[in-house]
Amino acid sequence: MRDTRESRLLLVLLVAIAFALITVDIRGGQESPVDGARQAAAAVFGPVENGVASAVDPIGNAIGAVRDSGERHNRIAALEQENAALKAKLGSDDRNRNRLRELDAMLKTAGAGQYGIKGAQVVAIGAAQGFSWTVTIDVGARDGIRRDMTVLNGSGLVGRVTTVGPSTSTVLLANDPDFTVGTRMEKSDELGFATGQGDRPLLVQLLNGKARVRTGDRLVTFGSAGSKPFVPGVPVGEVVRVDPLGGGLTRNIYVRPYVGFTKLDIVGVVVQAPRTDPRDMVLPPKPKPAPTVTVTVTPPSPPDGQQAGRNQNPQQGVKPEDQDQQPDAANQQQDQGETP
């Protein structure tokens, strides 16, 4: 429709009629004369509105789903954090239980040897001093730690303190090649010196080259003057190999240490030596060997029928020298029967 004078007049007329109908509808209330027209319009345009609403609802649902998915994502993230915290707590509980076991074993060792110890935890491996087998513990001079003190755990000898700081100390481990400790054999009291060999067994050289040593024999520390750097009676290890006796003055023994140097955690520094040498009291009791049971298999006896048949066998119980005479006796009986 072109913008003409007649069209503008028609538009003004329609607007005036619309305002008039609105005024009449408002004033008429529930008895409005246009109520019938409204119902007719609702009947005509209602299905169209429902169709439009149906077309728009999926979009609204999608918008709501996006909003809800964000909430669900936040909830999943919160649950994942709760699970991670729970797993960390469970792992921490396992670690604490392991530490309690190590601490309990160390206290039993210290009690058996009457060692006064200061508990510590390994906080680092290696040291600035350049030792190849060392650990750092979280106690130092403020805790009464001094250089050349023995370090042990629930299994046995760990090493000795070499460097002391205000709150930390460096421990040279017993398997370091620069580590040497005097040893004493269990029961036989044979003396020697144990030297570390890294991840290999300790090398022990006995002073008595003719000493009788067997696999499974155990060693403890002999002790030092003034109990520094080593207190006596600390378990060292168990013999795993003995070199054949040669022409030297000493004899080489290879000893598996009781301590696992690659998994150290809780250790104790001996700050007070025992009043008397505990000798072999700190060594754990040897397990009793399992009893040997000898089983003798007896062949089953034959049934009665077979036994009776064996008794009826004319050859049963006949000596070898009698078997040659038996046919002659039978022939004599046969000749006697044929004689008229």
XYZ file of C-alpha atoms in Angstrom:
340
model
C 0.000 0.000 0.000
C 1.345 3.334 -1.034
C 1.560 6.162 1.499
C -1.366 8.326 0.349
C -3.738 10.659 2.075
C -6.498 8.063 2.056
C -4.312 5.429 3.697
C -3.255 7.795 6.478
C -6.908 8.674 7.149
C -7.768 4.954 7.293
C -4.970 4.307 9.803
C -6.141 7.152 12.032
C -9.702 5.818 11.836
C -8.626 2.274 12.852
C -6.634 3.599 15.793
C -9.610 5.664 16.968
C -11.894 2.623 16.716
C -9.383 0.502 18.704
C -9.243 3.056 21.525
C -13.033 3.271 21.542
C -13.371 -0.530 21.843
C -10.817 -0.615 24.649
C -12.741 2.103 26.520
C -16.031 0.277 26.109
C -14.463 -3.050 27.212
C -12.975 -1.534 30.374
C -16.183 0.192 31.364
C -18.349 -2.847 30.599
C -16.427 -5.218 32.923
C -17.668 -8.810 32.780
C -20.703 -7.716 30.686
C -18.544 -6.085 28.062
C -20.137 -6.084 24.575
C -16.797 -7.201 23.078
C -16.500 -10.303 25.312
C -18.031 -12.473 22.618
C -15.545 -11.178 20.088
C -12.707 -11.949 22.550
C -13.862 -15.542 22.968
C -14.136 -15.945 19.210
C -10.610 -14.617 18.798
C -9.380 -17.010 21.479
C -11.005 -19.916 19.682
C -9.310 -18.897 16.437
C -5.857 -17.900 17.679
C -5.568 -20.358 20.639
C -4.264 -23.286 18.541
C -1.791 -20.956 16.892
C -0.497 -19.844 20.310
C -0.136 -23.481 21.443
C 1.821 -24.334 18.313
C 4.124 -21.384 18.833
C 4.541 -22.348 22.501
C 5.349 -25.951 21.505
C 7.959 -24.685 19.089
C 9.475 -22.370 21.687
C 9.432 -24.863 24.626
C 12.352 -27.045 23.353
C 14.461 -23.933 23.136
C 13.500 -23.012 26.688
C 14.166 -26.566 27.825
C 17.548 -26.485 26.157
C 18.403 -23.246 27.924
C 17.303 -24.788 31.235
C 19.278 -27.939 30.503
C 22.392 -25.888 29.858
C 21.857 -24.058 33.133
C 21.236 -27.359 34.991
C 24.251 -28.992 33.334
C 26.428 -26.289 34.786
C 25.021 -27.023 38.230
C 25.554 -30.763 37.721
C 29.116 -30.115 36.569
C 29.789 -28.134 39.730
C 28.309 -30.964 41.797
C 30.445 -33.567 40.022
C 33.529 -31.441 40.590
C 32.660 -31.180 44.287
C 32.174 -34.953 44.520
C 35.510 -35.543 42.782
C 37.206 -33.258 45.298
C 35.548 -35.130 48.162
C 36.723 -38.468 46.717
C 40.260 -37.165 46.293
C 40.276 -35.916 49.879
C 38.962 -39.279 51.091
C 41.625 -41.189 49.144
C 44.313 -38.883 50.526
C 42.995 -39.482 54.029
C 42.989 -43.235 53.545
C 46.513 -43.124 52.124
C 47.603 -40.990 55.047
C 46.060 -43.488 57.460
C 48.004 -46.336 55.809
C 51.207 -44.334 56.046
C 50.526 -43.497 59.672
C 49.916 -47.157 60.441
C 53.246 -48.064 58.809
C 54.987 -45.382 60.825
C 53.410 -46.632 64.018
C 54.680 -50.139 63.265
C 58.189 -48.797 62.586
C 58.116 -46.708 65.745
C 56.914 -49.655 67.820
C 59.678 -51.902 66.434
C 62.309 -49.225 67.092
C 61.152 -48.753 70.673
C 61.355 -52.518 71.247
C 64.904 -52.556 69.875
C 65.900 -49.609 72.048
C 64.298 -51.230 75.081
C 66.080 -54.552 74.518
C 69.460 -52.819 74.331
C 68.714 -50.146 76.950
C 69.550 -47.411 74.460
C 68.386 -43.873 75.112
C 67.204 -42.661 71.702
C 65.877 -39.518 70.069
C 63.263 -40.283 67.427
C 63.645 -38.688 64.009
C 62.249 -38.814 60.504
C 64.164 -39.024 57.259
C 63.412 -35.855 55.292
C 65.910 -36.105 52.424
C 68.399 -38.429 50.764
C 71.899 -37.458 49.753
C 73.836 -34.590 51.266
C 75.919 -31.622 50.276
C 79.023 -33.288 51.653
C 79.111 -35.593 48.618
C 78.546 -38.936 50.340
C 76.935 -41.456 48.046
C 74.768 -43.103 50.718
C 73.450 -40.552 53.195
C 70.134 -39.289 54.529
C 69.053 -36.122 56.297
C 66.977 -36.375 59.486
C 64.859 -33.673 61.114
C 66.741 -33.405 64.431
C 69.907 -31.465 65.152
C 71.938 -29.650 67.777
C 68.825 -28.118 69.333
C 67.609 -31.664 70.027
C 70.847 -32.785 71.664
C 72.323 -34.494 68.591
C 76.093 -34.606 68.306
C 78.525 -35.875 65.722
C 79.453 -39.594 65.792
C 76.239 -40.854 67.364
C 74.829 -44.260 66.408
C 71.607 -44.301 64.341
C 69.309 -47.331 64.339
C 65.744 -48.374 63.618
C 63.570 -51.352 64.475
C 65.636 -53.664 62.246
C 69.158 -52.755 63.333
C 72.101 -50.509 62.484
C 71.308 -47.613 60.122
C 74.536 -45.592 60.323
C 76.214 -42.803 62.230
C 75.795 -39.032 62.435
C 78.460 -37.148 60.462
C 77.210 -33.551 60.255
C 74.966 -31.690 62.687
C 73.029 -28.506 61.981
C 70.707 -26.540 64.248
C 67.606 -28.550 63.304
C 68.827 -31.266 60.906
C 71.632 -33.827 60.746
C 73.336 -35.923 58.101
C 73.621 -39.681 58.613
C 76.202 -41.810 56.796
C 74.482 -45.117 56.047
C 76.084 -48.448 56.901
C 76.148 -49.555 53.253
C 78.305 -46.624 52.141
C 81.790 -47.683 50.905
C 83.362 -45.238 53.385
C 81.495 -46.794 56.314
C 83.294 -49.249 58.625
C 82.068 -50.687 61.919
C 83.512 -53.247 64.305
C 81.429 -56.421 64.526
C 81.121 -59.459 66.771
C 79.729 -62.844 65.770
C 76.835 -64.210 67.746
C 77.831 -66.888 70.302
C 81.372 -67.390 68.954
C 82.348 -63.746 69.707
C 84.668 -63.667 66.682
C 85.591 -60.061 65.899
C 85.827 -58.359 62.535
C 85.175 -55.197 60.551
C 82.144 -54.625 58.296
C 82.427 -52.309 55.296
C 79.587 -51.055 53.107
C 79.358 -52.010 49.442
C 76.410 -49.981 48.220
C 73.521 -52.175 47.157
C 75.594 -55.355 47.670
C 76.003 -57.275 50.951
C 78.345 -55.893 53.590
C 81.908 -57.186 53.458
C 83.104 -58.464 56.841
C 86.728 -59.380 57.446
C 87.237 -61.534 60.523
C 90.425 -61.163 62.521
C 90.641 -64.927 62.884
C 91.130 -66.348 59.414
C 90.416 -69.862 60.666
C 87.191 -69.017 62.476
C 84.324 -71.361 61.746
C 81.517 -69.414 60.078
C 78.364 -70.731 58.449
C 75.580 -69.219 56.385
C 72.902 -67.825 58.661
C 75.271 -66.712 61.454
C 74.433 -63.268 62.789
C 76.521 -60.229 63.740
C 76.128 -57.249 66.079
C 78.188 -54.119 66.623
C 81.207 -54.568 68.866
C 81.082 -51.007 70.190
C 83.555 -48.147 70.351
C 85.488 -46.449 73.113
C 83.078 -44.147 74.897
C 80.271 -45.633 72.729
C 81.159 -43.234 69.894
C 80.566 -43.628 67.067
C 78.987 -47.020 67.832
C 77.239 -48.484 70.826
C 77.536 -52.263 71.337
C 74.953 -54.916 70.575
C 73.102 -53.316 67.639
C 72.086 -55.976 65.063
C 74.084 -55.662 61.822
C 73.076 -58.535 59.556
C 73.191 -62.214 58.642
C 75.890 -64.162 56.817
C 74.902 -65.118 53.271
C 78.262 -66.271 51.853
C 81.660 -67.310 53.172
C 84.819 -67.174 51.068
C 86.959 -70.322 51.062
C 89.815 -70.138 53.488
C 92.869 -68.751 51.698
C 96.367 -67.906 52.703
C 95.515 -64.451 54.089
C 95.431 -63.429 57.705
C 91.741 -62.451 57.501
C 88.659 -64.111 56.092
C 85.975 -62.454 53.947
C 82.350 -62.878 54.987
C 79.407 -61.409 53.091
C 76.549 -60.222 55.267
C 73.042 -59.159 54.278
C 72.144 -56.129 56.469
C 68.912 -56.192 58.429
C 68.068 -52.603 57.477
C 66.533 -51.736 54.117
C 68.480 -48.591 53.264
C 66.248 -47.651 50.321
C 63.069 -47.360 52.415
C 64.082 -45.536 55.585
C 61.497 -43.382 57.339
C 61.514 -43.489 61.157
C 64.938 -43.774 62.834
C 66.400 -43.198 66.271
C 69.637 -41.486 67.297
C 71.259 -43.078 70.355
C 71.829 -40.142 72.699
C 72.554 -42.329 75.747
C 74.605 -45.537 75.627
C 73.633 -48.611 77.670
C 75.330 -49.135 81.018
C 76.331 -52.674 80.084
C 76.931 -54.439 76.785
C 73.631 -56.072 75.743
C 75.583 -58.731 73.849
C 73.077 -60.707 71.715
C 69.922 -59.629 73.535
C 68.846 -57.202 70.800
C 68.923 -59.853 68.075
C 65.462 -61.196 67.251
C 64.771 -64.802 68.253
C 65.553 -67.287 65.532
C 62.527 -68.994 64.002
C 62.195 -72.627 64.962
C 62.675 -75.026 62.043
C 59.594 -76.844 60.902
C 59.485 -80.448 62.145
C 60.395 -83.077 59.557
C 57.749 -85.758 59.114
C 58.800 -89.094 57.570
C 55.996 -91.029 55.900
C 56.467 -94.787 55.379
C 54.194 -96.384 52.809
C 53.177 -99.973 53.650
C 51.947 -102.042 50.678
C 48.384 -103.273 51.158
C 47.935 -106.928 52.161
C 46.326 -109.188 49.499
C 42.737 -110.359 49.945
C 42.073 -113.642 51.789
C 41.278 -115.515 48.586
C 44.554 -114.586 46.978
C 46.412 -115.433 50.162
C 44.755 -118.883 50.273
C 45.644 -119.468 46.631
C 49.222 -118.617 47.414
C 49.232 -121.132 50.250
C 47.925 -123.857 47.900
C 50.676 -123.273 45.364
C 52.920 -126.342 45.546
C 55.914 -124.220 44.630
C 55.330 -121.802 47.526
C 58.106 -122.024 50.075
C 60.189 -124.521 48.089
C 63.871 -123.938 48.309
C 65.843 -123.698 45.066
C 67.860 -126.815 45.841
C 64.633 -128.807 46.433
C 63.065 -127.783 43.112
C 65.430 -130.057 41.167
C 64.413 -133.060 43.256
C 60.677 -132.519 43.001
C 60.211 -133.763 39.386
C 62.112 -136.971 40.258
C 59.760 -137.667 43.115
C 56.780 -137.154 40.844
C 58.262 -139.536 38.254
C 58.833 -142.201 40.917
C 55.182 -141.975 41.935
C 54.090 -142.302 38.310
C 56.317 -145.378 37.777
C 54.887 -146.968 40.882
C 51.342 -146.405 39.599
C 52.087 -148.039 36.238
C 53.725 -151.184 37.732
C 51.329 -154.164 37.459
